Amino acid sequence: MDLASRTTARFIEVLARQQRLDYAEERVRQAERTRSEVATWVSAARNPESDLQAAEIALAEVELARETAQHELASARMTLAASWGALTPDFGSVVGDLQALPPVESFETLAARLSMTPELWASRLQANTISARRRIAEARAKPDIDLSLGVRRMEAFNDQGLVMSISVPLGSRKRSGYSIAQADAELIALEARRDAERFERHQVLFDTYQELMHARHEAETLRTRMLPMAEDALVNTRRGFEAGRFSFISLAQAQRTLFDLNQRTVEAAARYHLLLVEVERLTATVEDMTP
């Protein structure tokens, strides 16, 4: 389960970095177009030389951001390929929709699954083994008295006699008592560890679930409310810039705002999917892992 979760998480990282690179490349194309426009207007004495310098700085900045995104994607692809033992990525672009956020069950439903996890199942099996060992020790603690009867010929008296033999093992009761005490101590320690692990897993699940819900809310708010407003703001700012009503700084700010919101949307959606993978790992049951 851990291997599957780790591979899924790496796939999500590749998908997210692909989208980040797509946005970075779009931003470069946008900055190149803006720089060309500003250069034309500076040549026509419509805009000051400082606007062209600012546009060139903005272009260099987004080109650096694109290069960073390329390196991050290359690293993520290499990490994903290593999941199945490949030294280099043996696949093209991965396909998926980060913005499709699958629903998740309620926390109470998920928490109920914690009692069926493989770790607790293994702990129960271990407890059963210790209990069986204790029962064996209890059985051995009862002395096995060996009683035998026989007839012996007594030549001295020219007669026969009845002979009874009793055999009692020495020391076995004491050794079995130690074994019983040891088993009892192991059961107590095992139960304490199991309770501590269950409480810790419950807390981890609660914290992860809260982060999951927050990531979903953030991704949906960005996509449905903030991004549409930023897109409208950029359209209006560009129109005003082209009409000479807004400065280049206003246009650059509107472009950066939209770019940053796109990046945040990708990050929030990717975080949701990664947290969902973690929730599924924490609540996986023995039945889930049975082919």
mmCIF file of C-alpha atoms in Angstrom:
data_model
loop_
_atom_site.group_PDB
_atom_site.id
_atom_site.type_symbol
_atom_site.label_atom_id
_atom_site.label_comp_id
_atom_site.label_asym_id
_atom_site.label_seq_id
_atom_site.Cartn_x
_atom_site.Cartn_y
_atom_site.Cartn_z
ATOM 1 C CA MET A 1 0.000 0.000 0.000
ATOM 2 C CA ASP A 2 2.836 2.397 0.825
ATOM 3 C CA LEU A 3 4.469 1.732 -2.546
ATOM 4 C CA ALA A 4 1.204 2.352 -4.401
ATOM 5 C CA SER A 5 0.581 5.542 -2.432
ATOM 6 C CA ARG A 6 4.117 6.783 -3.070
ATOM 7 C CA THR A 7 3.837 6.120 -6.805
ATOM 8 C CA THR A 8 0.444 7.846 -6.988
ATOM 9 C CA ALA A 9 1.814 10.863 -5.141
ATOM 10 C CA ARG A 10 4.737 11.087 -7.563
ATOM 11 C CA PHE A 11 2.338 10.907 -10.511
ATOM 12 C CA ILE A 12 0.356 13.811 -9.042
ATOM 13 C CA GLU A 13 3.568 15.813 -8.641
ATOM 14 C CA VAL A 14 4.449 15.281 -12.313
ATOM 15 C CA LEU A 15 0.969 16.304 -13.394
ATOM 16 C CA ALA A 16 1.089 19.440 -11.248
ATOM 17 C CA ARG A 17 4.546 20.438 -12.501
ATOM 18 C CA GLN A 18 3.388 19.940 -16.092
ATOM 19 C CA GLN A 19 0.605 22.434 -15.510
ATOM 20 C CA ARG A 20 2.951 24.861 -13.778
ATOM 21 C CA LEU A 21 5.242 24.701 -16.807
ATOM 22 C CA ASP A 22 2.284 25.270 -19.144
ATOM 23 C CA TYR A 23 1.370 28.432 -17.228
ATOM 24 C CA ALA A 24 5.005 29.566 -17.190
ATOM 25 C CA GLU A 25 5.291 29.145 -20.954
ATOM 26 C CA GLU A 26 2.051 31.025 -21.486
ATOM 27 C CA ARG A 27 3.366 33.806 -19.284
ATOM 28 C CA VAL A 28 6.543 34.016 -21.396
ATOM 29 C CA ARG A 29 4.498 34.283 -24.595
ATOM 30 C CA GLN A 30 2.401 36.976 -22.973
ATOM 31 C CA ALA A 31 5.467 38.910 -21.801
ATOM 32 C CA GLU A 32 7.065 38.678 -25.268
ATOM 33 C CA ARG A 33 3.950 40.074 -26.888
ATOM 34 C CA THR A 34 3.720 42.878 -24.344
ATOM 35 C CA ARG A 35 7.385 43.762 -24.774
ATOM 36 C CA SER A 36 6.932 43.945 -28.543
ATOM 37 C CA GLU A 37 3.929 46.221 -28.159
ATOM 38 C CA VAL A 38 5.687 48.465 -25.691
ATOM 39 C CA ALA A 39 8.740 48.694 -27.941
ATOM 40 C CA THR A 40 6.505 49.837 -30.805
ATOM 41 C CA TRP A 41 4.847 52.469 -28.661
ATOM 42 C CA VAL A 42 8.160 53.710 -27.256
ATOM 43 C CA SER A 43 9.460 54.094 -30.821
ATOM 44 C CA ALA A 44 6.359 56.117 -31.605
ATOM 45 C CA ALA A 45 7.028 58.296 -28.533
ATOM 46 C CA ARG A 46 3.722 57.155 -27.029
ATOM 47 C CA ASN A 47 5.304 55.516 -23.995
ATOM 48 C CA PRO A 48 8.446 56.415 -22.032
ATOM 49 C CA GLU A 49 11.655 54.433 -22.349
ATOM 50 C CA SER A 50 11.203 53.231 -18.778
ATOM 51 C CA ASP A 51 8.183 51.182 -19.863
ATOM 52 C CA LEU A 52 10.325 49.236 -22.327
ATOM 53 C CA GLN A 53 12.960 48.611 -19.668
ATOM 54 C CA ALA A 54 10.259 47.385 -17.285
ATOM 55 C CA ALA A 55 8.843 45.100 -19.987
ATOM 56 C CA GLU A 56 12.268 43.628 -20.672
ATOM 57 C CA ILE A 57 12.827 43.007 -16.964
ATOM 58 C CA ALA A 58 9.403 41.342 -16.727
ATOM 59 C CA LEU A 59 10.267 39.121 -19.709
ATOM 60 C CA ALA A 60 13.584 38.064 -18.179
ATOM 61 C CA GLU A 61 11.845 37.302 -14.906
ATOM 62 C CA VAL A 62 9.223 35.001 -16.459
ATOM 63 C CA GLU A 63 11.903 33.295 -18.558
ATOM 64 C CA LEU A 64 13.722 32.418 -15.335
ATOM 65 C CA ALA A 65 10.446 31.150 -13.865
ATOM 66 C CA ARG A 66 9.952 28.961 -16.930
ATOM 67 C CA GLU A 67 13.447 27.512 -16.584
ATOM 68 C CA THR A 68 12.780 26.715 -12.926
ATOM 69 C CA ALA A 69 9.530 24.986 -13.892
ATOM 70 C CA GLN A 70 11.385 22.929 -16.516
ATOM 71 C CA HIS A 71 13.952 21.726 -13.977
ATOM 72 C CA GLU A 72 11.255 20.890 -11.427
ATOM 73 C CA LEU A 73 9.308 18.881 -13.997
ATOM 74 C CA ALA A 74 12.446 16.992 -15.050
ATOM 75 C CA SER A 75 13.160 16.066 -11.416
ATOM 76 C CA ALA A 76 9.569 14.981 -10.809
ATOM 77 C CA ARG A 77 9.602 12.796 -13.929
ATOM 78 C CA MET A 78 12.853 11.153 -12.845
ATOM 79 C CA THR A 79 11.421 10.462 -9.388
ATOM 80 C CA LEU A 80 8.293 8.899 -10.881
ATOM 81 C CA ALA A 81 10.328 6.690 -13.220
ATOM 82 C CA ALA A 82 12.367 5.463 -10.241
ATOM 83 C CA SER A 83 9.139 4.062 -8.765
ATOM 84 C CA TRP A 84 9.346 1.119 -11.158
ATOM 85 C CA GLY A 85 13.134 0.934 -11.331
ATOM 86 C CA ALA A 86 13.750 2.978 -14.485
ATOM 87 C CA LEU A 87 16.930 5.046 -14.590
ATOM 88 C CA THR A 88 15.402 7.579 -16.993
ATOM 89 C CA PRO A 89 11.773 8.514 -17.685
ATOM 90 C CA ASP A 90 10.358 6.025 -20.172
ATOM 91 C CA PHE A 91 7.069 7.866 -20.660
ATOM 92 C CA GLY A 92 5.812 11.049 -22.267
ATOM 93 C CA SER A 93 3.499 13.566 -20.679
ATOM 94 C CA VAL A 94 1.181 12.187 -18.029
ATOM 95 C CA VAL A 95 -2.531 12.743 -18.464
ATOM 96 C CA GLY A 96 -4.973 13.772 -15.763
ATOM 97 C CA ASP A 97 -7.261 16.529 -14.535
ATOM 98 C CA LEU A 98 -6.118 18.026 -11.261
ATOM 99 C CA GLN A 99 -9.191 20.246 -11.113
ATOM 100 C CA ALA A 100 -11.483 17.202 -10.896
ATOM 101 C CA LEU A 101 -11.673 16.851 -7.120
ATOM 102 C CA PRO A 102 -13.250 13.508 -6.196
ATOM 103 C CA PRO A 103 -15.613 13.496 -3.208
ATOM 104 C CA VAL A 104 -14.488 12.100 0.113
ATOM 105 C CA GLU A 105 -16.426 10.291 2.820
ATOM 106 C CA SER A 106 -17.221 11.906 6.153
ATOM 107 C CA PHE A 107 -14.590 11.851 8.855
ATOM 108 C CA GLU A 108 -16.717 9.567 11.026
ATOM 109 C CA THR A 109 -16.984 6.989 8.228
ATOM 110 C CA LEU A 110 -13.247 7.096 7.606
ATOM 111 C CA ALA A 111 -12.389 6.899 11.300
ATOM 112 C CA ALA A 112 -14.497 3.743 11.619
ATOM 113 C CA ARG A 113 -12.157 2.025 9.174
ATOM 114 C CA LEU A 114 -9.155 2.495 11.461
ATOM 115 C CA SER A 115 -10.107 -0.609 13.443
ATOM 116 C CA MET A 116 -9.645 -2.720 10.286
ATOM 117 C CA THR A 117 -6.216 -1.535 9.192
ATOM 118 C CA PRO A 118 -3.460 -4.094 8.455
ATOM 119 C CA GLU A 119 -1.404 -2.813 11.385
ATOM 120 C CA LEU A 120 -4.180 -3.504 13.908
ATOM 121 C CA TRP A 121 -4.932 -6.823 12.246
ATOM 122 C CA ALA A 122 -1.294 -7.855 12.634
ATOM 123 C CA SER A 123 -1.407 -6.717 16.259
ATOM 124 C CA ARG A 124 -4.424 -8.950 16.899
ATOM 125 C CA LEU A 125 -2.635 -11.911 15.320
ATOM 126 C CA GLN A 126 0.361 -11.250 17.545
ATOM 127 C CA ALA A 127 -1.925 -11.105 20.585
ATOM 128 C CA ASN A 128 -3.486 -14.426 19.586
ATOM 129 C CA THR A 129 -0.018 -15.978 19.309
ATOM 130 C CA ILE A 130 0.969 -14.758 22.770
ATOM 131 C CA SER A 131 -2.333 -15.969 24.224
ATOM 132 C CA ALA A 132 -1.773 -19.407 22.701
ATOM 133 C CA ARG A 133 1.694 -19.530 24.232
ATOM 134 C CA ARG A 134 0.176 -18.585 27.574
ATOM 135 C CA ARG A 135 -2.385 -21.387 27.391
ATOM 136 C CA ILE A 136 0.394 -23.870 26.708
ATOM 137 C CA ALA A 137 2.301 -22.565 29.732
ATOM 138 C CA GLU A 138 -0.837 -22.920 31.869
ATOM 139 C CA ALA A 139 -1.249 -26.510 30.764
ATOM 140 C CA ARG A 140 2.367 -27.243 31.607
ATOM 141 C CA ALA A 141 1.956 -25.649 35.019
ATOM 142 C CA LYS A 142 -0.277 -28.567 36.055
ATOM 143 C CA PRO A 143 2.079 -31.404 37.097
ATOM 144 C CA ASP A 144 1.738 -34.608 35.117
ATOM 145 C CA ILE A 145 1.779 -37.304 37.842
ATOM 146 C CA ASP A 146 2.809 -40.666 36.461
ATOM 147 C CA LEU A 147 1.287 -43.576 38.407
ATOM 148 C CA SER A 148 2.188 -47.171 37.561
ATOM 149 C CA LEU A 149 1.329 -50.533 39.137
ATOM 150 C CA GLY A 150 3.113 -53.840 38.722
ATOM 151 C CA VAL A 151 3.792 -57.229 40.220
ATOM 152 C CA ARG A 152 7.244 -58.127 41.526
ATOM 153 C CA ARG A 153 8.515 -61.566 42.392
ATOM 154 C CA MET A 154 10.233 -61.641 45.776
ATOM 155 C CA GLU A 155 12.484 -64.687 45.748
ATOM 156 C CA ALA A 156 13.560 -64.303 49.329
ATOM 157 C CA PHE A 157 10.063 -64.928 50.572
ATOM 158 C CA ASN A 158 8.993 -67.119 47.662
ATOM 159 C CA ASP A 159 6.114 -64.736 47.149
ATOM 160 C CA GLN A 160 4.813 -61.999 44.868
ATOM 161 C CA GLY A 161 4.012 -58.400 45.730
ATOM 162 C CA LEU A 162 2.182 -55.444 44.247
ATOM 163 C CA VAL A 163 4.460 -52.517 43.382
ATOM 164 C CA MET A 164 3.191 -48.949 42.825
ATOM 165 C CA SER A 165 5.369 -46.211 41.289
ATOM 166 C CA ILE A 166 4.601 -42.465 41.411
ATOM 167 C CA SER A 167 6.598 -39.961 39.296
ATOM 168 C CA VAL A 168 6.223 -36.204 39.827
ATOM 169 C CA PRO A 169 8.224 -33.805 37.530
ATOM 170 C CA LEU A 170 10.270 -31.269 39.472
ATOM 171 C CA GLY A 171 10.625 -27.597 38.466
ATOM 172 C CA SER A 172 8.149 -27.548 35.538
ATOM 173 C CA ARG A 173 5.476 -25.701 37.528
ATOM 174 C CA LYS A 174 7.906 -22.915 38.390
ATOM 175 C CA ARG A 175 9.181 -22.577 34.831
ATOM 176 C CA SER A 176 5.616 -22.469 33.493
ATOM 177 C CA GLY A 177 4.784 -19.755 36.001
ATOM 178 C CA TYR A 178 7.559 -17.609 34.541
ATOM 179 C CA SER A 179 6.228 -18.248 31.017
ATOM 180 C CA ILE A 180 2.710 -17.231 32.040
ATOM 181 C CA ALA A 181 3.971 -14.029 33.646
ATOM 182 C CA GLN A 182 6.048 -13.224 30.591
ATOM 183 C CA ALA A 183 3.069 -13.761 28.278
ATOM 184 C CA ASP A 184 0.875 -11.561 30.498
ATOM 185 C CA ALA A 185 3.480 -8.786 30.391
ATOM 186 C CA GLU A 186 3.763 -9.050 26.611
ATOM 187 C CA LEU A 187 -0.013 -8.858 26.222
ATOM 188 C CA ILE A 188 -0.199 -5.760 28.436
ATOM 189 C CA ALA A 189 2.642 -4.076 26.499
ATOM 190 C CA LEU A 190 1.083 -5.033 23.166
ATOM 191 C CA GLU A 191 -2.292 -3.632 24.166
ATOM 192 C CA ALA A 192 -0.667 -0.384 25.330
ATOM 193 C CA ARG A 193 1.213 -0.010 22.033
ATOM 194 C CA ARG A 194 -1.912 -0.821 20.061
ATOM 195 C CA ASP A 195 -3.948 1.798 21.942
ATOM 196 C CA ALA A 196 -1.223 4.410 21.469
ATOM 197 C CA GLU A 197 -0.963 3.659 17.739
ATOM 198 C CA ARG A 198 -4.742 3.774 17.341
ATOM 199 C CA PHE A 199 -5.010 7.140 19.098
ATOM 200 C CA GLU A 200 -2.092 8.545 17.099
ATOM 201 C CA ARG A 201 -3.525 7.314 13.779
ATOM 202 C CA HIS A 202 -6.903 8.802 14.680
ATOM 203 C CA GLN A 203 -5.274 12.176 15.372
ATOM 204 C CA VAL A 204 -3.219 12.037 12.176
ATOM 205 C CA LEU A 205 -6.351 11.189 10.196
ATOM 206 C CA PHE A 206 -8.226 14.105 11.769
ATOM 207 C CA ASP A 207 -5.434 16.573 10.966
ATOM 208 C CA THR A 208 -5.076 15.261 7.420
ATOM 209 C CA TYR A 209 -8.828 15.404 6.869
ATOM 210 C CA GLN A 210 -8.941 19.041 8.002
ATOM 211 C CA GLU A 211 -6.137 19.932 5.579
ATOM 212 C CA LEU A 212 -7.951 18.025 2.846
ATOM 213 C CA MET A 213 -11.163 20.009 3.331
ATOM 214 C CA HIS A 214 -9.238 23.268 3.397
ATOM 215 C CA ALA A 215 -7.393 22.401 0.170
ATOM 216 C CA ARG A 216 -10.700 21.632 -1.541
ATOM 217 C CA HIS A 217 -12.248 24.886 -0.362
ATOM 218 C CA GLU A 218 -9.203 26.865 -1.496
ATOM 219 C CA ALA A 219 -9.084 25.204 -4.920
ATOM 220 C CA GLU A 220 -12.803 25.729 -5.533
ATOM 221 C CA THR A 221 -12.710 29.349 -4.341
ATOM 222 C CA LEU A 222 -9.756 30.144 -6.572
ATOM 223 C CA ARG A 223 -11.286 28.464 -9.613
ATOM 224 C CA THR A 224 -14.860 29.710 -9.303
ATOM 225 C CA ARG A 225 -14.429 33.170 -7.787
ATOM 226 C CA MET A 226 -10.941 34.606 -7.898
ATOM 227 C CA LEU A 227 -9.694 33.425 -11.299
ATOM 228 C CA PRO A 228 -12.703 34.751 -13.257
ATOM 229 C CA MET A 229 -12.281 38.152 -11.599
ATOM 230 C CA ALA A 230 -8.538 38.203 -12.331
ATOM 231 C CA GLU A 231 -9.174 37.278 -15.982
ATOM 232 C CA ASP A 232 -11.724 40.089 -16.350
ATOM 233 C CA ALA A 233 -9.354 42.498 -14.631
ATOM 234 C CA LEU A 234 -6.557 41.618 -17.061
ATOM 235 C CA VAL A 235 -8.822 42.069 -20.092
ATOM 236 C CA ASN A 236 -9.953 45.482 -18.851
ATOM 237 C CA THR A 237 -6.438 46.544 -17.894
ATOM 238 C CA ARG A 238 -5.071 45.542 -21.305
ATOM 239 C CA ARG A 239 -7.775 47.531 -23.046
ATOM 240 C CA GLY A 240 -6.999 50.529 -20.892
ATOM 241 C CA PHE A 241 -3.268 50.116 -21.530
ATOM 242 C CA GLU A 242 -3.762 49.885 -25.272
ATOM 243 C CA ALA A 243 -5.967 52.979 -25.122
ATOM 244 C CA GLY A 244 -3.308 54.827 -23.149
ATOM 245 C CA ARG A 245 -5.354 55.098 -19.956
ATOM 246 C CA PHE A 246 -3.266 52.663 -17.861
ATOM 247 C CA SER A 247 0.475 52.432 -17.358
ATOM 248 C CA PHE A 248 2.586 49.395 -18.126
ATOM 249 C CA ILE A 249 2.972 48.816 -14.370
ATOM 250 C CA SER A 250 -0.802 48.322 -14.079
ATOM 251 C CA LEU A 251 -0.771 45.825 -16.931
ATOM 252 C CA ALA A 252 2.191 43.923 -15.503
ATOM 253 C CA GLN A 253 0.501 43.748 -12.117
ATOM 254 C CA ALA A 254 -2.695 42.356 -13.629
ATOM 255 C CA GLN A 255 -0.707 39.741 -15.547
ATOM 256 C CA ARG A 256 1.219 38.707 -12.460
ATOM 257 C CA THR A 257 -1.966 38.461 -10.382
ATOM 258 C CA LEU A 258 -3.583 36.104 -12.880
ATOM 259 C CA PHE A 259 -0.429 34.016 -13.174
ATOM 260 C CA ASP A 260 -0.063 33.725 -9.395
ATOM 261 C CA LEU A 261 -3.702 32.688 -8.989
ATOM 262 C CA ASN A 262 -3.319 30.029 -11.673
ATOM 263 C CA GLN A 263 -0.286 28.671 -9.864
ATOM 264 C CA ARG A 264 -2.119 28.691 -6.537
ATOM 265 C CA THR A 265 -5.035 26.840 -8.100
ATOM 266 C CA VAL A 266 -2.722 24.105 -9.344
ATOM 267 C CA GLU A 267 -0.982 23.882 -5.970
ATOM 268 C CA ALA A 268 -4.273 23.690 -4.040
ATOM 269 C CA ALA A 269 -5.692 21.018 -6.347
ATOM 270 C CA ALA A 270 -2.461 18.993 -6.230
ATOM 271 C CA ARG A 271 -2.409 19.281 -2.441
ATOM 272 C CA TYR A 272 -5.986 17.990 -2.309
ATOM 273 C CA HIS A 273 -5.096 14.923 -4.376
ATOM 274 C CA LEU A 274 -1.951 14.255 -2.324
ATOM 275 C CA LEU A 275 -3.866 14.526 0.944
ATOM 276 C CA LEU A 276 -6.555 12.240 -0.437
ATOM 277 C CA VAL A 277 -3.880 9.639 -1.170
ATOM 278 C CA GLU A 278 -2.676 9.950 2.431
ATOM 279 C CA VAL A 279 -6.223 9.550 3.783
ATOM 280 C CA GLU A 280 -6.676 6.418 1.690
ATOM 281 C CA ARG A 281 -3.370 5.053 2.987
ATOM 282 C CA LEU A 282 -4.281 5.722 6.608
ATOM 283 C CA THR A 283 -7.708 4.081 6.307
ATOM 284 C CA ALA A 284 -6.814 1.141 4.054
ATOM 285 C CA THR A 285 -8.253 -2.086 5.439
ATOM 286 C CA VAL A 286 -7.121 -5.684 5.087
ATOM 287 C CA GLU A 287 -9.922 -6.234 2.551
ATOM 288 C CA ASP A 288 -8.666 -3.305 0.443
ATOM 289 C CA MET A 289 -5.259 -4.963 0.192
ATOM 290 C CA THR A 290 -6.598 -8.429 -0.637
ATOM 291 C CA PRO A 291 -6.470 -9.176 -4.393
#
